[in-house]
XYZ file of C-alpha atoms in Angstrom:
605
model
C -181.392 -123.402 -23.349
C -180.424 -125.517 -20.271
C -181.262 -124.503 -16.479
C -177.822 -123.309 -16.271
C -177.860 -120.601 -18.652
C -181.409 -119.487 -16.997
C -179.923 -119.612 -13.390
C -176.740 -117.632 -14.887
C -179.000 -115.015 -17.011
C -181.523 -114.458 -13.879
C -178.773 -114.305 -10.666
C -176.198 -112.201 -12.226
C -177.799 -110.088 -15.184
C -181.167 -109.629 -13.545
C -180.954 -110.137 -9.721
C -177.025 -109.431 -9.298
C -176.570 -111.692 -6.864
C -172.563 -111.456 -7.200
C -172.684 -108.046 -5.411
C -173.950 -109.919 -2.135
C -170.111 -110.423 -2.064
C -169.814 -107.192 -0.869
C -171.809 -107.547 2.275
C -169.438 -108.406 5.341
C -171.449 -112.129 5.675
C -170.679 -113.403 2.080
C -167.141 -111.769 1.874
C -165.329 -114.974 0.911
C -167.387 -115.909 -1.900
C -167.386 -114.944 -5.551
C -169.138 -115.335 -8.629
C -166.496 -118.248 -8.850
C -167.745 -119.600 -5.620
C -171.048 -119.567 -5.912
C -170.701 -121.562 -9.633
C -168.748 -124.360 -8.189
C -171.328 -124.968 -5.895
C -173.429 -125.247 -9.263
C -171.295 -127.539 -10.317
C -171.568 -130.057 -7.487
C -175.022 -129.902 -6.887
C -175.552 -130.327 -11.007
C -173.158 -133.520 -10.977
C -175.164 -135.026 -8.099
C -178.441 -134.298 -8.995
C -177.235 -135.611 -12.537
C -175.888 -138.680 -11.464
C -177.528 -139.631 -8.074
C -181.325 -137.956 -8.801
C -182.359 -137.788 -12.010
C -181.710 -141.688 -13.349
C -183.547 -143.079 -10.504
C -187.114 -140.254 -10.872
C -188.963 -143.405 -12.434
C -187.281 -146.248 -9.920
C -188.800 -143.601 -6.793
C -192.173 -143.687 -8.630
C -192.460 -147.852 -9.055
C -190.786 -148.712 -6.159
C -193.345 -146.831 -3.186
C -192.194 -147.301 0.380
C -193.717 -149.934 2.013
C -193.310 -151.165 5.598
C -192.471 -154.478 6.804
C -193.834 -154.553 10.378
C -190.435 -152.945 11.534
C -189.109 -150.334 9.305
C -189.859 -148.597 6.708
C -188.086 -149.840 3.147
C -186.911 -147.229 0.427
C -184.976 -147.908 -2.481
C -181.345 -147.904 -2.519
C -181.206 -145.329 -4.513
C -182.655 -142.709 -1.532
C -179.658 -143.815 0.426
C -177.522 -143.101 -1.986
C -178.852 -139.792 -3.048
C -179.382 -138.905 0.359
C -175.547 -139.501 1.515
C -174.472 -137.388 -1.383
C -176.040 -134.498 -0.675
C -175.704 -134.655 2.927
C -172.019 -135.027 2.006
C -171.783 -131.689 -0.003
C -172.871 -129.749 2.827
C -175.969 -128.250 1.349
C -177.759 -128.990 4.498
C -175.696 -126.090 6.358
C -175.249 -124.548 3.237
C -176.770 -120.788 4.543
C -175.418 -121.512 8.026
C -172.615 -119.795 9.931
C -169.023 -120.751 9.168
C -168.759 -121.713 13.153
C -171.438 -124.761 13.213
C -170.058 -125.945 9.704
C -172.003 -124.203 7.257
C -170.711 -121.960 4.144
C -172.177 -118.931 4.936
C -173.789 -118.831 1.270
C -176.336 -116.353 0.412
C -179.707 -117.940 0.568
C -180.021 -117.156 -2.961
C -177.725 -119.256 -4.470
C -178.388 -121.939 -1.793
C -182.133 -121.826 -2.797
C -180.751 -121.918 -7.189
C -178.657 -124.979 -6.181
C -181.267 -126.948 -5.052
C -183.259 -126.019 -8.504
C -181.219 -129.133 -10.011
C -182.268 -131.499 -7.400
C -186.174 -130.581 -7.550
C -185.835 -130.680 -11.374
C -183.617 -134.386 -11.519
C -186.059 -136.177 -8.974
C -188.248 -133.792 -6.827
C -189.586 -137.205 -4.265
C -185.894 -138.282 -4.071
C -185.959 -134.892 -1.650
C -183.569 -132.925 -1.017
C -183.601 -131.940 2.894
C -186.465 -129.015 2.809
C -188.133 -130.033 5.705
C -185.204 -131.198 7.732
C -183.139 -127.260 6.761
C -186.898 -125.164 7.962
C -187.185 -127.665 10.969
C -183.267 -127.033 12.097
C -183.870 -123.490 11.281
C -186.641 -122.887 13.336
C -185.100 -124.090 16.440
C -181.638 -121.869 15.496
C -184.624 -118.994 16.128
C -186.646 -120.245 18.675
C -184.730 -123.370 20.105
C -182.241 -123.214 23.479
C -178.569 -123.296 23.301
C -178.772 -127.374 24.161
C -181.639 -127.707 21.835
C -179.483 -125.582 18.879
C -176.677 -127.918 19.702
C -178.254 -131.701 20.335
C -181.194 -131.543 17.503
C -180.408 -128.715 14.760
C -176.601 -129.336 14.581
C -177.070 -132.973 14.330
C -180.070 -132.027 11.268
C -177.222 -129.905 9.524
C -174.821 -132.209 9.537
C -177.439 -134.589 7.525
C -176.964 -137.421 11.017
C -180.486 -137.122 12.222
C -183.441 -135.369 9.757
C -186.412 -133.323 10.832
C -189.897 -133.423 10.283
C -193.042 -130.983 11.106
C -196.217 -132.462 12.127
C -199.207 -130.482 12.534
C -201.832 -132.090 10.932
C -204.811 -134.404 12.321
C -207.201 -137.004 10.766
C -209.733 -135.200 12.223
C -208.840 -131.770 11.763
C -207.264 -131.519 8.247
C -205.765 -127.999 7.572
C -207.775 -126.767 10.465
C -205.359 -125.969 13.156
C -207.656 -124.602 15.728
C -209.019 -128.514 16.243
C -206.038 -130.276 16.724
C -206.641 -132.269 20.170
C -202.919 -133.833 20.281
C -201.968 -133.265 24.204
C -199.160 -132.239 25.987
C -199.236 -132.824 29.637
C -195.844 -132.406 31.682
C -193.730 -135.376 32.534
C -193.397 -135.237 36.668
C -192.799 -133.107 39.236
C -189.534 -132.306 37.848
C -190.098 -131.875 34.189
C -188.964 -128.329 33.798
C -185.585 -129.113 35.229
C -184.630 -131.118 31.827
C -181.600 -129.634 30.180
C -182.883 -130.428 26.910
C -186.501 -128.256 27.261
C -189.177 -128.270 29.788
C -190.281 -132.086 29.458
C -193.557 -133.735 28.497
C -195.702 -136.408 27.205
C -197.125 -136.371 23.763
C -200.383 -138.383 22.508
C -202.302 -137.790 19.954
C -202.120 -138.590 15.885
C -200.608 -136.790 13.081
C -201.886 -137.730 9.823
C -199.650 -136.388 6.359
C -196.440 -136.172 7.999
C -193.888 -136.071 4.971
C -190.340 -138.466 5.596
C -192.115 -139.619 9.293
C -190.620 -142.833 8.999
C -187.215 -143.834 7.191
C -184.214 -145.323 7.611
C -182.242 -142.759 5.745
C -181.389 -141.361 8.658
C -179.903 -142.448 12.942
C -182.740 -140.183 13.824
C -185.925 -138.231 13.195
C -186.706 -135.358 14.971
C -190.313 -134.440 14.815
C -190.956 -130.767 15.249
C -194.866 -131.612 16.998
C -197.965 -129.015 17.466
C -199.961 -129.679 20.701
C -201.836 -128.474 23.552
C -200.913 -128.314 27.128
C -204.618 -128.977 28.914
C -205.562 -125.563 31.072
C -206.030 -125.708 34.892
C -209.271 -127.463 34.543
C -207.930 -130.557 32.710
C -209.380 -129.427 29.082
C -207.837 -127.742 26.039
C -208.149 -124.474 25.707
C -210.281 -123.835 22.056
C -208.672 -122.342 18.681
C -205.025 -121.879 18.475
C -204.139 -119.720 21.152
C -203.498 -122.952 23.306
C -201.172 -124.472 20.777
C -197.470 -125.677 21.610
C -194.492 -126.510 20.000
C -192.548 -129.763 21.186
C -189.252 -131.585 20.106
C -190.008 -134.732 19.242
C -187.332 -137.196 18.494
C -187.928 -140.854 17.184
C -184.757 -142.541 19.313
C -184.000 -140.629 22.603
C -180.933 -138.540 22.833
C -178.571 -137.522 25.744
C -177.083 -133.998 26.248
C -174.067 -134.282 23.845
C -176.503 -135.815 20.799
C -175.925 -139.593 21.631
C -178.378 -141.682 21.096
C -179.479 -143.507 24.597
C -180.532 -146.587 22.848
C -184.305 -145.874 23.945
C -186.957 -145.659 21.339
C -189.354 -142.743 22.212
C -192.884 -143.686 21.725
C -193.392 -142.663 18.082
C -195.338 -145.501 15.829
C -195.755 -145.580 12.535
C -199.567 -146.090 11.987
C -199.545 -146.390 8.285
C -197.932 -145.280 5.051
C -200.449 -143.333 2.805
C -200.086 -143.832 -0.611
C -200.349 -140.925 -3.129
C -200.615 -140.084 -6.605
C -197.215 -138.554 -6.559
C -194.333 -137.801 -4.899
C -193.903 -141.748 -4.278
C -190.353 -141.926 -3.221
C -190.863 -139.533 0.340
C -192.658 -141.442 2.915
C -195.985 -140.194 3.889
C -197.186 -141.290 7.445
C -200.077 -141.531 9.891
C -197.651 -141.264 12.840
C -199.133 -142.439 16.587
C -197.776 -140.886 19.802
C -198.083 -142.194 22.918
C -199.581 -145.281 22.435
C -197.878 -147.494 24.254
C -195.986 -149.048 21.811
C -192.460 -148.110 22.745
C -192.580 -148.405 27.063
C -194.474 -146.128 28.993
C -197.530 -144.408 27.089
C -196.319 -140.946 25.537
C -193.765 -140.033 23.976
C -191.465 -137.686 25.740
C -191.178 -134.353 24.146
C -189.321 -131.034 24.861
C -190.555 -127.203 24.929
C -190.025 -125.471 22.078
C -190.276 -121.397 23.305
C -193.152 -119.985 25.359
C -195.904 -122.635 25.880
C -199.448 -121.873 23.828
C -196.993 -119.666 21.308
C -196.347 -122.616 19.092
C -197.859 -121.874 15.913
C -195.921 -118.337 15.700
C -192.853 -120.338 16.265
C -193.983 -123.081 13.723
C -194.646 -120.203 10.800
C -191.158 -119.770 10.498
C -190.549 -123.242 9.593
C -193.899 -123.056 7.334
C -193.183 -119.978 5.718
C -190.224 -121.539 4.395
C -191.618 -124.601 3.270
C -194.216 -122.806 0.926
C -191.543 -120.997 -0.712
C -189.912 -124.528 -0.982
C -193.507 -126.083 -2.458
C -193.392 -123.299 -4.564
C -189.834 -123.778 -6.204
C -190.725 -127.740 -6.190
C -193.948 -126.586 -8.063
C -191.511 -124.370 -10.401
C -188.803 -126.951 -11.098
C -191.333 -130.051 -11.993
C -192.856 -127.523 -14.728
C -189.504 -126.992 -15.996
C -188.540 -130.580 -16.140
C -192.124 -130.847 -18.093
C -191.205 -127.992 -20.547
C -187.301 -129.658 -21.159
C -189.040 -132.905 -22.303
C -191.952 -131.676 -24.207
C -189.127 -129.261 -26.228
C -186.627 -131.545 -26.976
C -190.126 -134.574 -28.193
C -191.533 -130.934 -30.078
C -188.170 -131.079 -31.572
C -187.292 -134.610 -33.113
C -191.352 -135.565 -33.472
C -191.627 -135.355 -37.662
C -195.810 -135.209 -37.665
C -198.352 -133.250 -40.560
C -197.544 -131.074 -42.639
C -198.056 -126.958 -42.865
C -201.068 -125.345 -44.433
C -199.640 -123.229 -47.106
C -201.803 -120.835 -49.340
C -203.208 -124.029 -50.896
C -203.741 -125.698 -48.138
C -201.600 -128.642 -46.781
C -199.526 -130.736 -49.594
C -199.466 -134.517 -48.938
C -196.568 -135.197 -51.370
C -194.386 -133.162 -49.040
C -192.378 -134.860 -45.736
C -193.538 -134.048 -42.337
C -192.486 -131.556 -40.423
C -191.406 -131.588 -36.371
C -194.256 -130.719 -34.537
C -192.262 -127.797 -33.170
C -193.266 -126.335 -36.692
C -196.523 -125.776 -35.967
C -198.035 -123.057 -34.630
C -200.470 -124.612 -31.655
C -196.901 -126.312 -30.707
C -195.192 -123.262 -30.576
C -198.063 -121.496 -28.058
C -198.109 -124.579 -25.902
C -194.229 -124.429 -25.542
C -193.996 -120.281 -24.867
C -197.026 -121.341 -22.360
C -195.114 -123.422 -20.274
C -191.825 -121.203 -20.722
C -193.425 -118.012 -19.716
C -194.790 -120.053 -16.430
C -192.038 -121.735 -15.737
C -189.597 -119.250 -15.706
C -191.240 -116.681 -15.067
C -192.031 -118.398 -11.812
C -188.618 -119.218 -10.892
C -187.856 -115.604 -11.574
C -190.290 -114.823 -8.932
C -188.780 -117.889 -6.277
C -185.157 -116.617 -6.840
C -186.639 -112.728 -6.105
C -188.037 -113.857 -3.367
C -185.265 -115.742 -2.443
C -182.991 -112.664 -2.582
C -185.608 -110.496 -0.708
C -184.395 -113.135 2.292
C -181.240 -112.213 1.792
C -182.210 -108.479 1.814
C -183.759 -109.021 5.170
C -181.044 -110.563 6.910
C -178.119 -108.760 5.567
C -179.124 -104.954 4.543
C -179.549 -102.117 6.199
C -181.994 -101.780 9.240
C -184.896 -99.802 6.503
C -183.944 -102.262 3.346
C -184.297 -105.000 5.268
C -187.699 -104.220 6.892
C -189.209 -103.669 3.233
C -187.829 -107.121 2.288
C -189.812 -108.474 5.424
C -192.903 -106.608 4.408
C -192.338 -107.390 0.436
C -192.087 -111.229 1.759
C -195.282 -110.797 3.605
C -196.920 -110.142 0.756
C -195.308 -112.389 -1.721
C -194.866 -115.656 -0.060
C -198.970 -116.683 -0.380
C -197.691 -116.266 -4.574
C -194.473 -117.943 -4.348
C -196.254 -120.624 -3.042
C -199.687 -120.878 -4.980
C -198.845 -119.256 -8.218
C -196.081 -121.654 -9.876
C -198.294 -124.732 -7.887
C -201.136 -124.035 -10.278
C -199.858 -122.939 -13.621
C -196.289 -125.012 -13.144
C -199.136 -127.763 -13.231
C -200.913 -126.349 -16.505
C -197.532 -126.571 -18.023
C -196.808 -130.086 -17.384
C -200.573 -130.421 -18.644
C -199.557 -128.851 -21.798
C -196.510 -131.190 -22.218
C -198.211 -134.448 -21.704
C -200.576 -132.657 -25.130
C -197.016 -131.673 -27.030
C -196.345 -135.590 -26.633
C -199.583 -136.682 -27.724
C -201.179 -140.312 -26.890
C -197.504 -140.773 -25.959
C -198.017 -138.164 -22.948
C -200.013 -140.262 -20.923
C -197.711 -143.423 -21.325
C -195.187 -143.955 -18.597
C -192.678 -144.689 -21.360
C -192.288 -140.699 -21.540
C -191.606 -139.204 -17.962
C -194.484 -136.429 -18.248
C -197.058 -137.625 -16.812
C -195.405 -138.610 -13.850
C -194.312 -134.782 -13.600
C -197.987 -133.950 -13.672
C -198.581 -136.313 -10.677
C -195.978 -134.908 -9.105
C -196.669 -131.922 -9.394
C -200.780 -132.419 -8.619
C -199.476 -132.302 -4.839
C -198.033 -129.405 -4.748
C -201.949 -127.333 -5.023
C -202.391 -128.927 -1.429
C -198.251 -129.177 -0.074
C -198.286 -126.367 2.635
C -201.613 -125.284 2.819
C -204.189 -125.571 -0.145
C -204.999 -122.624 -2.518
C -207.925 -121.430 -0.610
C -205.818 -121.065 2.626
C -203.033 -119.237 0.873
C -205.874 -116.873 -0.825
C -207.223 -116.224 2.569
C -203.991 -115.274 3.666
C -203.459 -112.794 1.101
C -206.739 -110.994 0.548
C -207.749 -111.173 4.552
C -204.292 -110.598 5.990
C -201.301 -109.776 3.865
C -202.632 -106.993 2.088
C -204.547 -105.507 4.942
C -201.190 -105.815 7.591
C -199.235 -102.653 8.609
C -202.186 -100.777 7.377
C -201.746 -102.070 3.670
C -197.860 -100.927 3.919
C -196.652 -104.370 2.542
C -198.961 -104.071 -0.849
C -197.823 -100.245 -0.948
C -194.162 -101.082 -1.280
C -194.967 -103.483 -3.736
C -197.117 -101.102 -6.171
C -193.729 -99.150 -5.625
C -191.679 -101.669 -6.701
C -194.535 -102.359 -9.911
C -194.766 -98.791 -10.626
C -190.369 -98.286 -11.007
C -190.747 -101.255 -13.240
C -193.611 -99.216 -15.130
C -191.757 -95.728 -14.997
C -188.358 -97.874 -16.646
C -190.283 -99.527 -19.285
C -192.249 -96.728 -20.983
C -189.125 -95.164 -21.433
C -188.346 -97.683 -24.296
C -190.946 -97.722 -26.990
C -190.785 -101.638 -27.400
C -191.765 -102.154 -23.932
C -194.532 -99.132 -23.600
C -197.477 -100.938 -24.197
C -196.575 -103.521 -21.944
C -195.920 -100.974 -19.493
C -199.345 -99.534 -19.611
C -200.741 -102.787 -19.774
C -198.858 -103.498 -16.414
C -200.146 -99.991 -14.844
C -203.777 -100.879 -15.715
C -203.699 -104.468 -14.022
C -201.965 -102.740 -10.827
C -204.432 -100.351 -10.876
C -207.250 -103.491 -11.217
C -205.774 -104.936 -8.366
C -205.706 -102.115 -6.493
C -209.360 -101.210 -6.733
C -210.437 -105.055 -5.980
C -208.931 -104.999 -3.125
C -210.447 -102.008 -1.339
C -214.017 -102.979 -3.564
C -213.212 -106.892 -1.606
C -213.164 -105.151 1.627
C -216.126 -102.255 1.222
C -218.521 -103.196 3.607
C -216.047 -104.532 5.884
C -217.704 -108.171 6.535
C -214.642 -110.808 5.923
C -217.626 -113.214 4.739
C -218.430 -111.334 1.457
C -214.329 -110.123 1.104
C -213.084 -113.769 1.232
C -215.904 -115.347 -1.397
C -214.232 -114.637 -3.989
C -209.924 -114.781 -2.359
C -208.977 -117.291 -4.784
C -209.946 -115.213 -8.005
C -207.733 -112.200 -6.403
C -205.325 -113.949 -5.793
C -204.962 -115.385 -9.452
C -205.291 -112.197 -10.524
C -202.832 -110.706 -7.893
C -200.506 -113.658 -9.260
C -200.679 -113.114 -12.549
C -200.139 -108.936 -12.315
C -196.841 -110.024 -10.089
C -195.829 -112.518 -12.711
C -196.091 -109.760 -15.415
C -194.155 -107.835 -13.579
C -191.436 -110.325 -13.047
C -191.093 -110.500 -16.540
C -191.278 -106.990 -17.696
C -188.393 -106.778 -15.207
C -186.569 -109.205 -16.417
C -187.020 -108.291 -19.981
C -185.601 -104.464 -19.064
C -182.485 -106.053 -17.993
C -181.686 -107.761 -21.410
C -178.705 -105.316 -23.299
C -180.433 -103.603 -26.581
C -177.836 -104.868 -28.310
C -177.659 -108.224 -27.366
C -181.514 -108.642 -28.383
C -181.229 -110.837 -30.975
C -179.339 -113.776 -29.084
C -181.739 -116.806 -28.998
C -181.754 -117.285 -25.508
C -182.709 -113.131 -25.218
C -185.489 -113.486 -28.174
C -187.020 -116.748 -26.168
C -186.986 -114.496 -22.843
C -188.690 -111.403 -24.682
C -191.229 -114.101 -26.948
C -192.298 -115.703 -23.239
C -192.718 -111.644 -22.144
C -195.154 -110.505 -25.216
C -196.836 -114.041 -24.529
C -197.398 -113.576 -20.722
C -199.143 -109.758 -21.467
C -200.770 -111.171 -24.524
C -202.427 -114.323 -23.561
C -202.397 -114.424 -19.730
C -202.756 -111.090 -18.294
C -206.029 -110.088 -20.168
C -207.444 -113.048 -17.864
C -207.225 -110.757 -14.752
C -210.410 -108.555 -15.551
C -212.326 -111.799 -15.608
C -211.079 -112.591 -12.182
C -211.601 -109.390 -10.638
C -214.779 -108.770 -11.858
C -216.322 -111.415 -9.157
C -214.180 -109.809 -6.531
C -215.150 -106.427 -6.607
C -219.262 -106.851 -7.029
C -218.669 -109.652 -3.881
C -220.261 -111.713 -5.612
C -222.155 -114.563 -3.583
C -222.698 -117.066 -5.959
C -220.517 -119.368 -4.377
C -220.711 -118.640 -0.842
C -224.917 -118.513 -0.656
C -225.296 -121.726 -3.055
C -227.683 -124.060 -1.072
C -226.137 -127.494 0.282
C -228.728 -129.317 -0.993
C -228.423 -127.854 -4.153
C -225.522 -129.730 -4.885
């Protein structure tokens, strides 16, 4: 079954995204609408993605002292999609966007993640044009995140230091104002940047007039020095080529320098950068950038881009396992290799079979099926709990914001890790063949590696969960969720065929449940947050089996026995079999706090 059908089957049997229609915002569109946007983004990603995956991958950027070189391909790809207005896809009818639901604009871009994930597909450049629709002025809506919509100028964020890694408290990239008269600039109180940012994803690139660099750093305090952790944080516009009022380029470069390209294991066709500001290079040392918001409330400003990226990672994550699983099916199904053991044991006389055949091939290929999709069930959820929070009613919506809270540290993390076991298990479906690049899978693996680390590693995302999501609003966020698991439960045991699972599903909530308030016991966040990255597999894989019990209620009795229903409820049964058994294991760690790994000796290493 093709991505299509699963798109089809999970927004408008499972989620019902078609009734969006009804909401006053998405009034003009249809289930007809929404399909021939489908259609478009399929044909592009078919025709301007997906044949060019392997040229991204041999052909890395490299720089030639002046700009950045990509293949032609990016160009191309680029201009297509920035042609088909998915850039402004979510975005009010008024600045030239379709006003689609974000769920549908976030299955659309499923195909383009799945034909050539590096090729890219505007993630960063949507979040950083989003952001400053939230927390941007009227000029800086109009000059920067117009001009990002339109696909003219793209957008970066750039938080990360050589130095300081992940850790955002250590950043020491300044910000000092820019004369006597620098809050009197119409485009944002003006300043001068230095410092270096070292990861910075599409930093340098000629796909574009313009880059706008969305740039974390701290305005010095009265005394000259920066004020410690991240309370003295800022958020600047930074754009590569200076701009005038109406979004004209001035013909000034701003001083922005590429530093060097880093070169990773994946991922090959985006740039990655060590960018330098204010170094002199381009005029007079620092590079002028503009006020984003309050000063020192930067990082709350830059969440809203980074929440959005993780869920992005996460779909990334999602769609390179599914690309995995496509090519590992259709190899499991035209590979003729051994034979079956029958009661006699295996006869040599007789042909091969497929390798689909056999039984070791079969678990390998429900394993990557029930992560796969069961993760993109999960992104598309999510996805509509967005929607849900901008469009319902005052009380829906702030569950959906709560419900996100909670959720987003798993959209990201979950389908990073096991999307990656699946593209593990198809490079072993193909064999020796796997690890050749004359089958694409093991470039999907390397892909995919990144995307454990992309927006914050798993450690940081477990932190999040175990020491702040579940604990925020007094707990309210995980309460609405165990409401959510619990209707799931109550439906299911109604229908003997899904009971068991049911009460499988009401013990590992219940696990969960009791880890977490065992994780917090003494109250010390030290002996909580040994263990956050067990929970949170664990808290992953109960919200996974959840997913997929839901999913599984909303196939018709009677329409069972259709292949594409018996795959979905063969991938359920295999998901409460096989994976969530695993949780006790995890939790077991969590609840006795156990300090194995946290009071380990260095030198015992």
């Amino acid at each position: 079954m093709g991505l299509r059908q699963t798109l089809a089957f999970l927004l408008y049997e499972w989620l019902d995204a078609d009734e969006l229609t009804a909401r006053s915002r998405f009034a003009d569109h249809s289930r007809e609408t929404f399909d021939a946007v489908f259609d478009t983004c399929e044909r592009i990603a078919r025709e301007k993605y997906a044949p060019f995956n392997r040229t991204l991958d041999n052909e890395e950027p490299r720089f030639d002292g002046e700009k950045v070189i990509l293949p032609k391909a990016s160009k191309d790809a680029y201009d297509a999609f920035a042609a088909s207005g998915m850039l402004s896809a979510a975005q009010d009818y008024d600045i030239g966007g379709m006003q689609l639901p974000y769920t549908v604009e976030s299955a659309a871009h499923t195909f383009f993640a799945m034909a050539s994930v590096s090729m890219g597909s505007g993630m960063l450049t949507v979040g950083n044009a989003n952001l400053l629709m939230v927390h941007g002025t009227e000029l800086q809506k109009k000059v920067f995140a117009l001009n990002e919509f339109s696909g003219r100028w793209s957008g970066t964020m750039c938080l990360s230091e050589p130095q300081a890694g992940s850790s955002l408290s250590d950043i020491v990239t300044r910000a000092v104002p820019d004369g006597a008269d620098f809050e009197s600039d119409p485009l944002g109180p003006r300043y001068r940047i230095k410092g270096n940012k070292m990861w910075i994803s599409a930093g340098e690139h000629e796909l574009t007039e313009n880059i706008i660099h969305l740039v974390l750093a701290k305005i010095p305090g009265p005394d000259g020095k920066l004020i410690p952790g991240t309370r003295g944080i800022s958020l600047f516009i930074v754009p590569k080529r200076m701009v005038d009022t109406d979004g004209q380029l001035t013909g000034e470069r701003n001083d922005v320098a590429l530093a060097g390209l880093n070169h990773k294991l994946g991922w090959r066709g985006t740039t990655n950068t060590l960018l330098n500001f204010g170094e002199g290079k381009y005029g007079t040392p620092g590079a002028i950038g503009y006020l984003v918001g309050r000063p020192h409330e930067g990082l709350s400003c830059m969440f809203h881009m980074m929440n959005e990226a993780r869920i992005g990672v996460g779909m990334a994550a999602t769609m390179l396992g599914m690309a995995g699983y496509h090519a590992s099916l259709d190899y499991a199904k035209n590979r003729p290799q051994g034979r079956l053991v029958g009661p006699a044991g295996k006869d040599p006389a007789q042909p091969q079979v497929r390798i689909i055949e056999h039984a070791d091939v079969k678990r390998m290929l429900l394993a990557q099926k029930s992560y796969c999709e069961g993760a993109l069930a999960l992104e598309l959820y999510c996805a509509r709990l967005v929607d849900e929070q901008h469009t319902g009613q005052p009380a829906s919506a702030n569950e959906a914001r709560l419900l996100l809270e909670v959720l987003t540290p798993i959209a990201k993390s979950w389908p990073s890790e096991w999307c990656l076991e699946a593209n593990s298990l198809a490079i072993q479906i193909h064999g020796g063949y796997g690890y050749t690049r004359d089958f694409p899978v093991e470039q999907y693996w390397r892909d995919n590696r990144l995307n454990m680390i992309h927006e914050g590693t798993h450690g940081i995302q477990a932190a999040d969960l175990l020491g702040r999501k579940v604990l925020m609003s007094g707990g309210e966020g995980l309460k609405l969720l165990a409401a959510r698991v619990n209707a799931t439960i109550e439906r299911a045991i109604q229908r003997p065929e899904f009971a068991q699972d049911a009460n499988a599903l009401g013990k590992a909530l219940e696990q969960v449940g009791s880890a977490t308030k065992s994780a917090w016991a003494t109250g010390d966040a030290r002996e909580a947050l040994a263990n956050a990255v067990p929970y949170m597999q664990a808290f992953g894989h109960m919200v996974i089996a959840w997913i997929w019990l839901d999913v599984a209620l909303s196939i018709p009795a009677d329409a069972a026995h259709e292949p594409a229903h018996v795959g979905r409820l063969a991938a359920t049964r295999f998901f409460f079999r096989y994976e969530l058994p695993k949780i006790g294991a995890w939790l077991n760690v969590v609840v006795s706090r156990d300090p194995t790994c946290a009071d380990v000796p260095e030198d015992a290493f």
